[in-house]
Short mmCIF file of C-alpha atoms in Angstrom, two decimals:
data_model
loop_
_atom_site.label_atom_id
_atom_site.label_comp_id
_atom_site.label_asym_id
_atom_site.label_seq_id
_atom_site.Cartn_x
_atom_site.Cartn_y
_atom_site.Cartn_z
CA MET A 24 -64.03 -37.32 -93.51
CA TYR A 25 -61.59 -34.51 -94.30
CA LYS A 26 -62.58 -31.04 -93.05
CA LEU A 27 -61.83 -27.91 -95.05
CA ASN A 28 -60.18 -25.10 -93.10
CA ALA A 29 -61.93 -21.81 -93.85
CA LEU A 30 -61.18 -18.11 -93.49
CA ILE A 31 -63.99 -15.55 -93.46
CA ALA A 32 -62.98 -12.00 -94.39
CA GLY A 33 -65.53 -9.45 -93.23
CA SER A 34 -66.86 -11.80 -90.57
CA THR A 35 -68.47 -9.14 -88.35
CA GLY A 36 -70.91 -7.66 -90.88
CA TYR A 37 -74.43 -8.90 -91.52
CA ILE A 38 -73.47 -11.18 -94.41
CA GLY A 39 -70.38 -12.45 -92.59
CA ILE A 40 -72.46 -13.38 -89.54
CA GLN A 41 -75.09 -15.16 -91.65
CA LEU A 42 -72.40 -17.03 -93.56
CA LEU A 43 -70.76 -18.06 -90.29
CA LYS A 44 -74.06 -19.39 -88.95
CA LEU A 45 -74.36 -21.61 -92.02
CA LEU A 46 -70.76 -22.78 -91.97
CA ILE A 47 -70.66 -23.80 -88.29
CA LYS A 48 -73.47 -26.25 -89.04
CA HIS A 49 -71.57 -27.82 -91.93
CA LYS A 50 -69.87 -31.04 -90.88
CA ASN A 51 -66.94 -30.68 -93.31
CA ILE A 52 -65.93 -27.09 -92.48
CA ASN A 53 -63.52 -25.95 -89.78
CA ILE A 54 -63.50 -22.18 -89.19
CA ARG A 55 -59.81 -21.37 -88.89
CA TYR A 56 -59.78 -17.55 -89.11
CA LEU A 57 -62.34 -14.78 -88.65
CA CYS A 58 -61.00 -11.54 -90.09
CA GLY A 59 -62.05 -7.95 -89.54
CA ASN A 60 -60.08 -4.71 -89.47
CA LYS A 61 -61.96 -2.78 -86.77
CA SER A 62 -62.69 -5.62 -84.37
CA VAL A 63 -59.33 -7.32 -83.87
CA GLY A 64 -59.13 -9.30 -80.64
CA LYS A 65 -62.87 -9.45 -80.02
CA LYS A 66 -64.94 -12.61 -79.95
CA ILE A 67 -67.57 -12.99 -82.65
CA TYR A 68 -70.40 -13.26 -80.11
CA TYR A 69 -69.89 -9.54 -79.43
CA TYR A 70 -71.68 -9.06 -82.78
CA ASP A 71 -74.24 -11.86 -82.46
CA LYS A 72 -75.04 -13.41 -79.08
CA SER A 73 -76.28 -16.64 -80.68
CA LEU A 74 -72.67 -17.49 -81.59
CA LYS A 75 -71.50 -17.48 -77.96
CA PHE A 76 -71.53 -21.26 -77.63
CA GLY A 77 -69.51 -22.06 -80.73
CA ASN A 78 -65.83 -22.90 -80.45
CA LEU A 79 -64.74 -20.06 -82.73
CA PRO A 80 -61.45 -18.16 -82.99
CA LYS A 81 -61.07 -14.51 -82.01
CA ILE A 82 -61.20 -11.94 -84.78
CA VAL A 83 -57.83 -11.14 -86.34
CA LYS A 84 -56.60 -8.68 -88.95
CA TYR A 85 -56.22 -10.37 -92.32
CA ASP A 86 -52.71 -11.42 -93.22
CA LYS A 87 -51.83 -13.17 -96.46
CA LYS A 88 -49.77 -15.73 -94.52
CA PHE A 89 -53.10 -17.18 -93.31
CA LEU A 90 -53.71 -18.47 -96.83
CA LYS A 91 -51.21 -21.30 -96.38
CA ASP A 92 -53.35 -22.65 -93.49
CA VAL A 93 -56.74 -22.63 -95.22
CA ASP A 94 -58.40 -24.50 -98.03
CA ILE A 95 -61.12 -21.96 -98.78
CA VAL A 96 -61.66 -18.21 -98.32
CA PHE A 97 -65.07 -16.58 -98.02
CA THR A 98 -65.33 -12.83 -98.48
CA ALA A 99 -68.17 -10.83 -97.01
CA LEU A 100 -66.55 -7.45 -97.46
CA PRO A 101 -68.24 -4.09 -98.07
CA ASN A 102 -68.72 -2.91 -101.64
CA GLY A 103 -65.44 -1.70 -103.12
CA GLU A 104 -63.13 -3.56 -100.75
#
């Protein structure tokens, strides 16, 4: 079955982490990008140790060129962003 490539903007906040925990269990989702402005270069397990064993990308600063590589974008950004 075809997997959707996903980008999560705001992946290091509470909602972003909870969303990520749900998406890594979904058989048709491939997490392609985890985006966050203040945590570029870090691994997501720095924010939640339960995510240490997932094969997840490092956190990157959002760039609109990422949109050509993904099928779906999830935003978990703070109010007003």
